[in-house]
Amino acid sequence: MKTVTIKDVAARAGVSPKTVSRVINGEDHVRPAIRAAVQRVVAELDYRPNAFARSLSSSRSYLLGLFIDDPVSGYAADVQHGALIRCRERSYHLVVEPVEPNRAGWQGHVQDSIAALRLDGAIIAPPICDTPELIDLFRQSGVPYVLMAPSVEPEGSGAVRMDDHGAAREMTDYLIGLGHRHIGFIQGPLTHSASIRREEGFRAAMAAAGVAVEERLLLRGDFRFRSGLELGEVLLRGPDRPSAIFASNDDMALGALITAMKLDIAVPDALSIAGFDDTASSRAAWPQITTIRQPKAEMAAAAVDMLVDPSFRKKDVDHDTHLMLPHALIVRGSTGRWPRGSAP
Amino acid sequence: MKTVTIKDVAARAGVSPKTVSRVINGEDHVRPAIRAAVQRVVAELDYRPNAFARSLSSSRSYLLGLFIDDPVSGYAADVQHGALIRCRERSYHLVVEPVEPNRAGWQGHVQDSIAALRLDGAIIAPPICDTPELIDLFRQSGVPYVLMAPSVEPEGSGAVRMDDHGAAREMTDYLIGLGHRHIGFIQGPLTHSASIRREEGFRAAMAAAGVAVEERLLLRGDFRFRSGLELGEVLLRGPDRPSAIFASNDDMALGALITAMKLDIAVPDALSIAGFDDTASSRAAWPQITTIRQPKAEMAAAAVDMLVDPSFRKKDVDHDTHLMLPHALIVRGSTGRWPRGSAP
DNA sequence: CTGAAAGCGCTTACAG
DNA sequence: CTGAAAGCGCTTACAG
């Protein structure tokens, strides 16, 4: 299959390659009749511009990179999907680049991607959006980047986020409103800044309601199912067990729920459980888990929009774009009034 | 940051660009001393070849495409991760391209990827590996491709697979061995050829053991959690309910398990449940689900190897490479002897 | 509004 | 073993 080039189109349309280029890229200053003629030939020949030639001569690659720590998580899947769909709409392609900050030489891989692929932009997912060394690599390279849910918002970068603090506070308010006073909190890992913000939201709500936080009921997990399982057991086997458990993400909430089942503690009759993220696992449980909907795909799509947007790309260092997307409290079957049957 | 080019390296090393090119690409016919000198300069200047220039002049893009139907599933995540890791080891990059065969114009998107990106190869995941129109697109383009778990293995293509039939048969044999005779089977969708092979394996085992298949206990699901939930309910609420349920994948098995819990049917005491795939959901349950380990990441990695392998790439149409990877029966807590307490 | 020239940074094919 | 020339398929910058 001989490849059709811009010259073939030009020859057949009776114009110069440059004119074809203009039509392809939707530039102005082409007479409508000529434009139409070129477009017809493009269709006839099924001409598709060679992205490499285009990238080599222009400075754009039409490639965006998604840099992510753990590409297997449900969180990653949602983020990637949101980015992928939007890339397609914008005629970009997405390259997924796993970053392993615990492995020697990870910087080299990142630099390879940046230098070899000439990425037009990068989306940096949590928790590595909080790795200064990584941010520095991008800053030095000059590749525009957007951080997802970073702890700080360095200047010169874009950022998309949700209000983790406010959402955790809402969830806690909701549990308190149900009558819970004795609330266990399964914390996320310190490597994820979001888990710190969520804990602060929890504490703020407790303080505002005048409910004392029992430090022994705060346990540090790692966002994985297994830690919810184990820490749930610590909470539920301990003396004076809590009437509610709020886990910093859904996977851990699911773990706590399973532990409750093992221990024959009825949910929500004898124990309420709440999560965070609205991942598939919160729905694939019985009862389904009350959680916070995090707009993961929307955040990724917004990041793509920012990177593709010419005004963002050519912005000066002081034109940072920071976006905050809305979340929602989703009440499902795993939470209920306390004491059971008490009046609302 | 001025970009370092091959000329810069050549000038500084006192050789021609061609020699630098040879060193970079590990070709022969370079004197060791010169090779070392060039490598030193490459390191000093932190030279990184421009992938686009390289692709434009050679015929390789160092880009592999992963074409996938539903990039959000747990299956997709495992496949992608396996491919990603191996790509990195081989100095390739992975572009993920969602294919939506139900949406008009999907062929155009695929052709764009092939033509614009000049992919060096493509991995086609199930179930779209069974879409003839898609395969034709690749065949016409001349881009080497590997099918994952296809129903047929068209000539001119590579394929990686596992023995779905044999694995389903093993699982069924195992259930029969436990004493089960009354076995419900939740089928996968007809769009996935694997589900057909799994059903055949189930039937073969039943026939071999002389156990009659009760057609009313075979129900068609769609591989999603929800259908396991619903079909599980049909099986368990019906008259003369089965003592075991074998679901064609883990998500549906989990659904059936949740239904059993809702109906207060003890697993595995009153009901055994088995799945297929060994996805995260089979472990994030209580009891954990007995399943078949499918080597998803390994299959994807093998596909990458095939596409990168020069002998595969230049192979004639009759040099098809078809690989079968081993699976494993993983016995966990969701299955037990029947009747309960009977002798092994 | 349109085009001729030069160049992006590599590799291929050919010499020597 | 090494290199000079030509070219991959586009776009940029400049004319007109």
XYZ file of C-alpha atoms (C1' of nucleotides) in Angstrom:
720
model
C 0.000 0.000 0.000
C 1.777 3.105 -1.220
C 1.364 5.938 1.220
C -0.312 9.068 -0.008
C 1.656 12.229 0.733
C 0.882 15.880 0.649
C 2.551 16.117 -2.742
C 0.181 13.599 -4.242
C -2.731 15.620 -3.037
C -1.181 18.855 -4.258
C -0.460 17.448 -7.697
C -3.922 16.079 -8.125
C -5.586 19.229 -6.877
C -3.334 21.405 -8.975
C -2.022 23.455 -6.076
C 1.147 23.631 -4.032
C 1.837 21.426 -1.008
C 1.719 24.513 1.123
C -1.883 25.153 0.154
C -2.815 21.604 1.003
C -1.101 22.104 4.338
C -3.190 25.172 4.957
C -6.398 23.343 4.231
C -5.444 20.400 6.410
C -4.670 22.629 9.333
C -7.713 24.783 8.889
C -5.745 27.948 8.320
C -7.238 31.040 6.774
C -6.358 32.649 3.472
C -7.476 29.917 1.124
C -10.155 30.622 -1.443
C -13.278 28.593 -0.705
C -13.239 26.990 -4.126
C -9.669 25.826 -3.712
C -10.323 24.669 -0.201
C -13.227 22.573 -1.407
C -11.205 21.126 -4.236
C -8.395 20.133 -1.917
C -10.775 18.595 0.534
C -12.301 16.544 -2.215
C -8.936 15.188 -3.268
C -8.036 14.445 0.347
C -11.165 12.366 0.623
C -10.640 10.663 -2.732
C -7.102 9.670 -1.931
C -7.892 8.977 1.731
C -4.927 11.130 2.584
C -3.763 11.091 6.206
C -0.947 13.403 7.219
C 2.128 11.722 8.612
C 2.254 12.752 12.233
C 6.020 12.381 12.391
C 6.762 14.623 9.476
C 4.394 17.142 10.911
C 6.005 16.951 14.304
C 9.494 17.149 12.956
C 8.906 20.337 11.052
C 6.536 21.991 13.433
C 7.118 21.958 17.109
C 4.032 19.972 17.986
C 3.731 16.247 18.428
C -0.030 15.898 18.979
C 0.948 13.574 21.778
C 0.062 13.990 25.418
C 1.664 11.955 28.167
C -0.128 10.569 31.178
C 2.417 9.996 33.925
C 1.138 7.693 36.543
C 2.431 5.761 39.447
C 0.170 2.737 39.492
C -1.531 2.242 36.125
C -3.473 -0.757 37.410
C -5.648 0.902 40.027
C -9.308 1.641 39.472
C -8.489 5.275 39.979
C -5.955 5.183 37.167
C -8.430 3.502 34.872
C -10.990 6.235 35.337
C -8.441 8.977 34.899
C -7.020 7.408 31.799
C -10.401 6.872 30.265
C -11.366 10.503 30.777
C -8.119 11.661 29.210
C -8.372 9.213 26.324
C -11.843 10.260 25.285
C -11.005 13.913 25.359
C -7.746 13.371 23.470
C -9.661 11.672 20.751
C -12.088 14.542 20.472
C -9.179 16.913 20.163
C -7.267 14.759 17.658
C -4.493 14.032 20.082
C -3.052 10.729 21.132
C -2.266 9.616 24.617
C 0.917 7.898 25.690
C 0.788 6.293 29.097
C 4.074 6.413 30.971
C 4.424 4.552 34.239
C 6.659 6.267 36.751
C 8.274 4.219 39.482
C 9.876 6.647 41.910
C 11.217 3.778 43.969
C 13.228 2.373 41.146
C 16.644 3.684 40.255
C 16.831 5.480 36.959
C 13.196 6.505 36.798
C 14.206 10.042 35.902
C 15.932 8.789 32.789
C 12.755 7.165 31.571
C 10.813 10.340 32.070
C 13.443 12.368 30.276
C 13.418 9.898 27.433
C 9.705 10.330 27.007
C 9.956 14.074 27.082
C 12.936 14.315 24.757
C 12.225 11.513 22.342
C 8.487 11.934 22.085
C 8.491 15.730 22.188
C 5.277 15.597 24.152
C 2.974 18.549 23.714
C 1.969 18.269 27.311
C 1.836 16.045 30.338
C -0.769 15.088 32.863
C 0.723 14.081 36.187
C -1.495 11.972 38.392
C -1.362 11.661 42.169
C 0.618 10.871 44.162
C 3.597 11.642 41.918
C 2.192 15.099 41.234
C 3.720 15.839 44.617
C 7.208 14.624 43.724
C 9.350 17.763 43.362
C 12.045 15.996 41.341
C 9.499 15.003 38.758
C 8.018 18.471 38.534
C 11.507 19.860 38.082
C 12.111 17.613 35.109
C 9.067 19.022 33.405
C 9.804 22.558 34.338
C 13.310 22.275 32.931
C 12.115 20.675 29.745
C 9.576 23.373 29.078
C 6.833 20.847 28.408
C 3.507 22.193 29.695
C 2.062 20.046 32.420
C -1.038 19.791 34.538
C -1.047 18.316 38.011
C -3.985 16.311 39.240
C -4.922 16.949 42.847
C -1.517 18.171 44.006
C -0.824 19.239 47.547
C 0.603 22.550 46.466
C 0.146 24.303 43.153
C 3.569 25.323 41.970
C 3.618 28.346 39.728
C 4.124 27.711 36.076
C 1.850 24.706 36.080
C -1.778 23.934 35.624
C -3.750 21.996 38.177
C -7.113 20.304 38.431
C -8.482 19.199 41.732
C -11.511 18.603 43.866
C -12.148 19.832 47.364
C -10.938 16.847 49.384
C -11.106 18.752 52.611
C -14.648 19.991 52.067
C -15.860 16.604 50.851
C -14.451 14.763 53.856
C -16.042 17.357 56.042
C -19.415 16.835 54.390
C -19.198 13.108 54.867
C -18.310 13.533 58.515
C -21.142 16.025 59.012
C -23.460 13.515 57.464
C -22.337 10.754 59.848
C -22.636 13.070 62.825
C -26.077 14.066 61.602
C -27.071 10.408 61.661
C -26.268 10.365 65.354
C -22.749 8.904 65.283
C -20.298 10.227 67.848
C -17.860 7.377 68.048
C -16.347 7.466 64.568
C -13.344 5.489 63.394
C -11.268 6.971 60.586
C -9.035 4.897 58.336
C -6.417 7.276 56.998
C -4.779 7.093 53.614
C -1.011 6.965 53.131
C 1.076 10.041 53.829
C 2.499 9.791 50.322
C -0.882 10.908 48.978
C -1.503 14.494 49.905
C -5.217 13.951 49.344
C -5.345 11.684 52.343
C -3.982 14.444 54.521
C -6.608 16.873 53.267
C -9.314 14.317 53.887
C -8.179 13.752 57.430
C -8.174 17.477 58.058
C -11.708 17.704 56.753
C -12.718 14.931 59.100
C -11.140 16.692 62.063
C -12.647 20.037 61.114
C -16.142 18.589 61.014
C -15.696 16.839 64.336
C -14.390 20.006 65.931
C -17.184 22.114 64.485
C -19.744 19.702 65.898
C -18.015 19.614 69.250
C -17.356 15.894 69.007
C -14.018 14.752 70.383
C -11.760 12.871 67.997
C -10.560 9.670 69.615
C -7.013 9.303 68.395
C -6.996 5.560 68.977
C -9.723 5.313 66.334
C -7.500 6.893 63.669
C -5.474 4.260 61.870
C -3.111 4.669 58.950
C -3.833 2.581 55.856
C -2.316 2.569 52.385
C -5.447 2.963 50.209
C -5.490 -0.750 49.431
C -8.237 -3.215 50.109
C -6.102 -5.282 52.410
C -5.305 -2.473 54.785
C -9.029 -1.760 55.138
C -9.495 -5.410 56.004
C -6.797 -5.364 58.658
C -7.432 -1.969 60.179
C -11.163 -2.631 60.159
C -10.432 -5.663 62.294
C -8.380 -3.603 64.729
C -11.222 -1.123 65.064
C -13.977 -3.684 65.374
C -12.277 -6.108 67.707
C -11.056 -3.382 70.013
C -12.871 -2.383 73.176
C -15.690 0.104 72.826
C -15.881 -0.185 69.084
C -17.029 2.740 66.910
C -20.555 2.946 65.534
C -19.241 4.247 62.231
C -16.095 3.920 60.155
C -15.103 6.509 57.590
C -12.348 5.248 55.297
C -10.266 7.624 53.231
C -11.034 5.690 50.071
C -13.451 3.054 48.809
C -11.048 0.146 48.586
C -10.314 0.425 52.284
C -14.002 0.948 53.056
C -14.735 -2.279 51.241
C -12.093 -4.024 53.319
C -13.717 -2.753 56.499
C -17.097 -3.919 55.253
C -15.810 -7.410 54.587
C -14.283 -7.534 58.045
C -17.612 -6.540 59.558
C -19.217 -9.430 57.730
C -16.607 -11.848 58.973
C -17.231 -10.653 62.523
C -20.975 -10.855 62.005
C -21.535 -7.189 62.604
C -24.584 -6.072 60.626
C -24.103 -3.093 58.306
C -25.699 -0.593 58.642
C -27.707 -1.812 61.659
C -24.771 -2.226 64.008
C -22.150 -0.287 62.071
C -22.100 2.400 59.399
C -19.315 2.458 56.815
C -18.416 5.296 54.461
C -15.811 5.552 51.749
C -14.418 8.084 49.304
C -13.943 8.097 45.475
C -17.001 6.306 44.125
C -14.967 3.589 42.476
C -16.467 0.397 41.135
C -15.692 -1.383 44.399
C -18.098 0.836 46.329
C -20.935 -0.362 44.122
C -19.856 -3.991 43.925
C -20.563 -4.536 47.589
C -23.531 -5.385 49.714
C -24.758 -3.144 51.050
C -23.415 -0.616 48.578
C -21.096 1.869 50.180
C -21.923 5.494 50.913
C -19.155 7.552 49.375
C -17.961 10.788 47.798
C -18.113 10.975 44.067
C -14.763 12.206 42.825
C -14.919 13.540 39.247
C -11.871 11.596 38.105
C -12.611 11.362 34.403
C -13.763 14.977 34.281
C -10.577 16.106 35.958
C -8.492 14.270 33.391
C -10.545 15.659 30.526
C -10.130 19.154 31.899
C -6.392 18.589 32.061
C -6.377 17.628 28.386
C -8.339 20.740 27.521
C -5.856 22.903 29.316
C -2.867 21.342 27.617
C -4.394 21.606 24.179
C -5.589 25.155 24.675
C -3.198 27.512 22.841
C -3.594 30.248 25.411
C -2.508 27.890 28.159
C 0.407 26.636 26.136
C 1.874 29.994 25.398
C 1.074 31.433 28.770
C 3.710 33.132 30.853
C 4.736 31.692 34.129
C 2.283 33.857 35.978
C -0.764 32.691 34.049
C -1.348 29.516 35.986
C -4.675 27.839 35.484
C -6.129 26.082 38.474
C -9.434 24.321 38.298
C -11.612 22.927 41.056
C -14.272 20.436 40.027
C -17.396 19.628 42.032
C -17.850 16.456 44.057
C -20.981 14.890 45.516
C -21.956 12.953 48.604
C -23.582 9.721 47.532
C -25.681 8.089 50.204
C -26.116 4.346 49.824
C -26.958 1.411 52.005
C -23.880 1.147 54.203
C -24.766 4.046 56.492
C -27.713 4.463 58.851
C -29.013 6.255 61.919
C -27.491 5.740 65.345
C -28.692 4.478 67.670
C -30.591 2.304 65.270
C -34.186 3.398 64.927
C -33.629 6.762 66.552
C -35.620 9.685 65.241
C -34.048 11.697 62.441
C 16.928 24.584 26.454
C 18.529 24.049 23.066
C 18.039 20.522 21.852
C 21.106 18.426 21.240
C 21.145 16.778 17.827
C 23.119 14.063 16.237
C 25.286 16.686 14.543
C 26.318 18.163 17.844
C 27.421 14.778 19.031
C 29.223 14.073 15.776
C 31.066 17.373 15.813
C 32.181 16.984 19.366
C 33.261 13.386 18.881
C 35.000 14.205 15.648
C 33.057 11.690 13.557
C 30.231 11.809 11.053
C 26.557 11.789 12.040
C 26.287 8.397 10.412
C 28.770 6.935 12.840
C 26.880 8.360 15.761
C 23.753 6.826 14.326
C 25.461 3.473 14.188
C 26.513 3.679 17.788
C 23.079 4.767 18.960
C 21.443 1.886 17.184
C 23.983 -0.660 18.279
C 25.043 -1.551 14.774
C 28.255 -3.336 14.007
C 31.261 -2.012 12.127
C 32.377 0.656 14.510
C 35.818 0.517 16.057
C 35.581 0.002 19.810
C 37.583 3.136 20.536
C 35.305 5.282 18.411
C 32.247 3.654 19.854
C 33.417 4.449 23.344
C 34.234 8.030 22.412
C 30.798 8.558 20.903
C 29.111 7.036 23.900
C 31.016 9.351 26.168
C 29.899 12.401 24.229
C 26.324 11.142 24.187
C 26.425 10.956 27.956
C 28.141 14.318 28.346
C 25.631 16.103 26.184
C 22.735 14.016 27.465
C 21.807 13.419 23.859
C 18.421 11.826 23.209
C 17.512 10.967 19.619
C 14.405 12.619 18.286
C 11.931 9.828 17.788
C 10.111 11.663 15.032
C 13.145 12.254 12.901
C 14.091 8.674 13.374
C 10.644 7.472 12.424
C 10.406 9.723 9.442
C 13.576 8.476 7.867
C 13.408 4.884 8.911
C 10.223 2.964 8.693
C 9.885 2.369 12.408
C 7.997 4.438 14.913
C 8.915 2.663 18.124
C 5.265 2.928 18.938
C 2.911 0.063 19.625
C -0.841 0.452 19.753
C -3.129 -1.263 22.216
C -6.606 -1.406 20.715
C -9.192 -2.047 23.302
C -12.914 -1.967 23.624
C -13.375 -1.044 27.259
C -10.241 0.547 28.682
C -11.807 0.866 32.142
C -12.240 -2.790 33.019
C -9.965 -4.588 35.432
C -9.061 -6.923 32.612
C -7.909 -3.994 30.490
C -5.842 -2.615 33.329
C -3.928 -5.858 33.729
C -3.380 -6.215 30.009
C -2.222 -2.665 29.631
C 0.142 -2.913 32.533
C 1.757 -6.037 31.140
C 2.198 -4.377 27.774
C 3.496 -1.149 29.266
C 6.202 -2.772 31.318
C 7.459 -4.828 28.446
C 7.380 -1.859 26.074
C 9.556 0.040 28.453
C 12.059 -2.797 28.610
C 12.175 -2.833 24.852
C 12.405 0.946 24.479
C 9.025 1.197 22.881
C 6.120 3.396 23.798
C 2.528 2.362 24.071
C -0.398 4.273 22.651
C -3.773 3.196 23.938
C -6.540 3.478 21.393
C -10.115 2.875 22.454
C -12.255 1.241 19.791
C -15.990 1.677 19.935
C -17.460 -0.652 17.364
C -20.942 0.582 18.142
C -20.164 4.133 17.232
C -20.270 5.356 13.665
C -16.912 6.244 12.214
C -14.833 4.028 14.458
C -12.965 2.694 11.452
C -11.756 6.175 10.645
C -10.220 6.544 14.071
C -8.384 3.286 13.728
C -7.113 4.222 10.284
C -5.962 7.554 11.612
C -3.926 5.850 14.258
C -2.397 3.469 11.811
C -1.630 6.047 9.163
C -0.698 9.037 11.277
C 1.218 7.226 13.961
C 2.870 4.662 11.682
C 2.525 2.134 14.443
C 5.143 -0.590 14.469
C 2.572 -3.040 15.649
C -0.787 -3.464 17.275
C -2.166 -5.542 20.089
C -5.850 -6.220 19.724
C -7.655 -7.161 22.904
C -10.825 -9.203 23.222
C -13.575 -8.992 22.250
C -12.672 -6.779 19.294
C -9.985 -9.263 18.273
C -12.963 -11.109 16.822
C -14.236 -8.207 14.731
C -13.399 -9.072 11.121
C -13.694 -5.485 9.907
C -11.052 -4.414 12.371
C -8.709 -7.210 11.429
C -9.144 -6.294 7.784
C -8.070 -2.751 8.510
C -4.826 -3.992 9.945
C -4.265 -6.545 7.281
C -4.700 -3.949 4.566
C -2.398 -1.511 6.283
C 0.382 -4.027 6.605
C 0.879 -3.204 10.282
C 1.829 -6.358 12.194
C -0.729 -7.241 14.811
C -1.248 -9.748 17.561
C -4.662 -10.886 18.684
C -5.340 -11.640 22.305
C -7.519 -14.670 22.884
C -9.279 -14.635 19.531
C -11.893 -17.188 18.545
C -10.098 -18.036 15.334
C -6.494 -17.394 14.447
C -6.470 -15.815 11.040
C -3.367 -16.416 9.034
C -0.931 -13.565 8.783
C -1.415 -12.618 12.379
C 0.081 -13.460 15.717
C -2.029 -14.637 18.603
C -1.614 -15.178 22.309
C -4.144 -17.065 24.304
C -4.873 -19.366 27.169
C -6.816 -22.590 27.144
C -10.257 -21.311 28.109
C -11.868 -24.603 27.281
C -9.433 -26.669 29.308
C -9.515 -24.291 32.243
C -13.303 -24.267 32.426
C -13.206 -28.008 32.252
C -10.759 -28.188 35.140
C -12.913 -25.956 37.246
C -15.977 -28.042 36.497
C -14.098 -31.252 37.262
C -13.051 -29.722 40.546
C -16.661 -28.865 41.455
C -17.834 -32.326 40.465
C -15.010 -33.785 42.524
C -16.302 -31.892 45.535
C -19.574 -33.723 45.135
C -21.618 -31.149 43.246
C -24.062 -32.432 40.653
C -26.502 -29.598 40.466
C -24.336 -26.875 38.991
C -25.526 -23.508 37.741
C -23.501 -21.824 35.031
C -23.553 -18.095 34.383
C -22.478 -17.659 30.792
C -20.544 -14.746 29.395
C -21.760 -12.658 26.463
C -21.762 -14.130 22.988
C -19.680 -11.188 21.804
C -16.725 -12.634 23.706
C -15.597 -15.815 22.094
C -13.870 -16.813 25.337
C -17.230 -17.217 26.985
C -18.256 -19.709 24.370
C -15.086 -21.733 24.903
C -15.634 -21.674 28.630
C -19.157 -22.936 28.276
C -17.972 -25.748 26.045
C -15.390 -26.701 28.630
C -18.087 -26.782 31.263
C -20.276 -28.996 29.107
C -17.406 -31.286 28.213
C -16.548 -31.886 31.850
C -20.148 -32.558 32.755
C -20.516 -34.988 29.883
C -17.272 -36.764 30.738
C -18.435 -37.208 34.300
C -21.825 -38.403 33.195
C -23.621 -35.534 34.909
C -26.575 -34.108 33.048
C -26.473 -30.400 32.264
C -29.690 -28.761 33.370
C -30.353 -26.165 30.726
C -32.511 -24.069 33.027
C -29.413 -23.540 35.165
C -27.506 -21.950 32.285
C -28.090 -18.209 32.170
C -26.556 -15.626 29.875
C -24.740 -12.708 31.530
C -22.615 -9.917 30.127
C -19.440 -10.266 32.220
C -20.490 -7.394 34.473
C -21.021 -7.434 38.183
C -24.672 -6.499 37.868
C -25.592 -9.436 35.687
C -24.032 -11.793 38.232
C -26.180 -10.149 40.860
C -29.372 -10.566 38.842
C -28.765 -14.008 37.388
C -27.538 -15.234 40.749
C -30.886 -14.232 42.136
C -32.729 -16.113 39.404
C -30.700 -19.242 40.175
C -30.989 -18.992 43.935
C -34.630 -18.042 44.194
C -35.711 -20.673 41.710
C -37.046 -24.066 42.745
C -34.480 -26.755 43.444
C -31.546 -24.389 43.551
C -28.048 -25.507 42.550
C -25.408 -26.405 45.141
C -22.748 -24.643 43.109
C -22.547 -21.764 40.688
C -19.749 -21.436 38.170
C -19.624 -17.975 36.635
C -17.763 -17.328 33.409
C -15.806 -14.480 35.000
C -15.022 -13.097 38.439
C -17.144 -9.983 38.271
C -20.251 -12.092 37.759
C -19.125 -14.569 40.413
C -18.846 -11.689 42.840
C -22.360 -10.608 41.914
C -23.654 -14.104 42.625
C -21.823 -14.118 45.941
C -23.389 -10.843 46.990
C -26.812 -12.177 46.055
C -26.214 -15.252 48.183
C -25.414 -12.985 51.098
C -28.560 -10.971 50.562
C -30.594 -14.174 50.553
C -28.747 -15.435 53.620
C -27.313 -18.456 51.878
C -23.998 -19.370 53.486
C -20.997 -19.687 51.167
C -19.477 -22.231 50.929
C -21.604 -24.171 53.445
C -24.842 -24.011 51.519
C -23.508 -22.910 48.164
C -20.194 -23.026 46.319
C -19.250 -20.231 43.934
C -16.467 -20.249 41.355
C -15.263 -17.575 38.963
C -12.735 -17.114 36.186
C -9.906 -14.606 35.567
C -8.393 -13.990 38.996
C -9.157 -10.299 38.923
C -8.924 -8.077 41.963
C -12.629 -8.553 42.615
C -12.171 -12.254 43.298
C -9.812 -11.418 46.141
C -11.733 -8.437 47.465
C -14.605 -10.635 48.577
C -15.450 -12.703 51.559
C -14.987 -15.549 51.292
C -12.444 -15.088 48.532
C -13.532 -16.628 45.283
C -12.137 -19.808 43.787
C -11.117 -18.969 40.262
C -8.880 -19.583 37.255
C -5.773 -17.491 37.034
C -5.598 -16.023 33.574
C -2.111 -14.774 32.648
C -3.331 -11.433 31.345
C -0.207 -9.368 31.838
C 1.994 -12.163 30.550
C -0.140 -12.487 27.445
C 0.209 -8.791 26.744
C 3.955 -8.901 27.354
C 4.278 -11.831 24.979
C 2.361 -9.871 22.377
C 4.836 -7.012 22.709
C 7.721 -9.412 22.326
C 6.265 -10.808 19.157
C 5.691 -7.405 17.616
C 9.166 -6.201 18.457
C 10.868 -9.365 17.298
C 12.398 -8.723 13.865
C 11.764 -12.250 12.678
C 8.082 -11.881 13.437
C 7.934 -8.506 11.756
C 9.408 -9.622 8.505
C 7.724 -12.964 8.489
C 5.778 -14.143 5.490
C 2.112 -14.725 5.744
C 2.637 -18.368 6.526
C 4.892 -17.801 9.537
C 2.154 -17.180 12.018
C 3.151 -17.246 15.626
C 0.578 -18.548 18.025
C 1.272 -18.768 21.703
C -0.648 -20.511 24.449
C 0.121 -19.459 28.006
C -0.545 -21.579 31.087
C -3.379 -20.946 33.506
C -3.974 -22.227 37.025
C -6.894 -23.299 39.164
C -6.853 -21.274 42.340
C -8.863 -22.778 45.144
C -10.078 -20.311 47.738
C -12.793 -20.093 50.335
C -15.899 -19.852 48.190
C -16.054 -23.531 47.272
C -16.517 -26.587 49.469
C -17.619 -30.199 49.582
C -21.194 -31.278 48.894
C -23.125 -32.383 50.747
C -21.412 -30.359 53.448
C -19.165 -32.534 55.604
C -19.149 -35.452 53.204
C -15.982 -37.447 52.910
C -13.450 -36.348 50.285
C -4.553 34.586 -1.348
C -0.615 31.375 -3.057
C 3.961 29.286 -3.687
C 9.304 28.288 -3.956
C 12.916 27.435 -0.891
C 14.943 25.715 3.091
C 14.984 22.922 6.963
C 13.303 19.799 10.984
C 16.874 15.435 12.707
C 17.435 11.461 11.626
C 18.447 6.954 8.341
C 18.959 4.623 3.843
C 21.608 3.310 0.072
C 25.786 3.765 -1.886
C 30.820 4.556 -2.084
C 35.334 3.917 -0.783
C 35.288 0.301 9.225
C 33.641 5.240 7.914
C 31.356 9.077 5.479
C 28.973 12.332 1.813
C 24.708 12.692 -0.370
C 19.952 12.342 -0.700
C 15.588 11.937 1.204
C 11.662 10.806 4.664
C 6.849 14.273 4.560
C 5.730 17.819 6.423
C 5.897 23.238 8.090
C 8.229 27.722 8.783
C 9.556 32.036 7.201
C 9.662 34.749 3.454
C 8.173 36.620 -1.053
C 5.042 38.248 -4.144
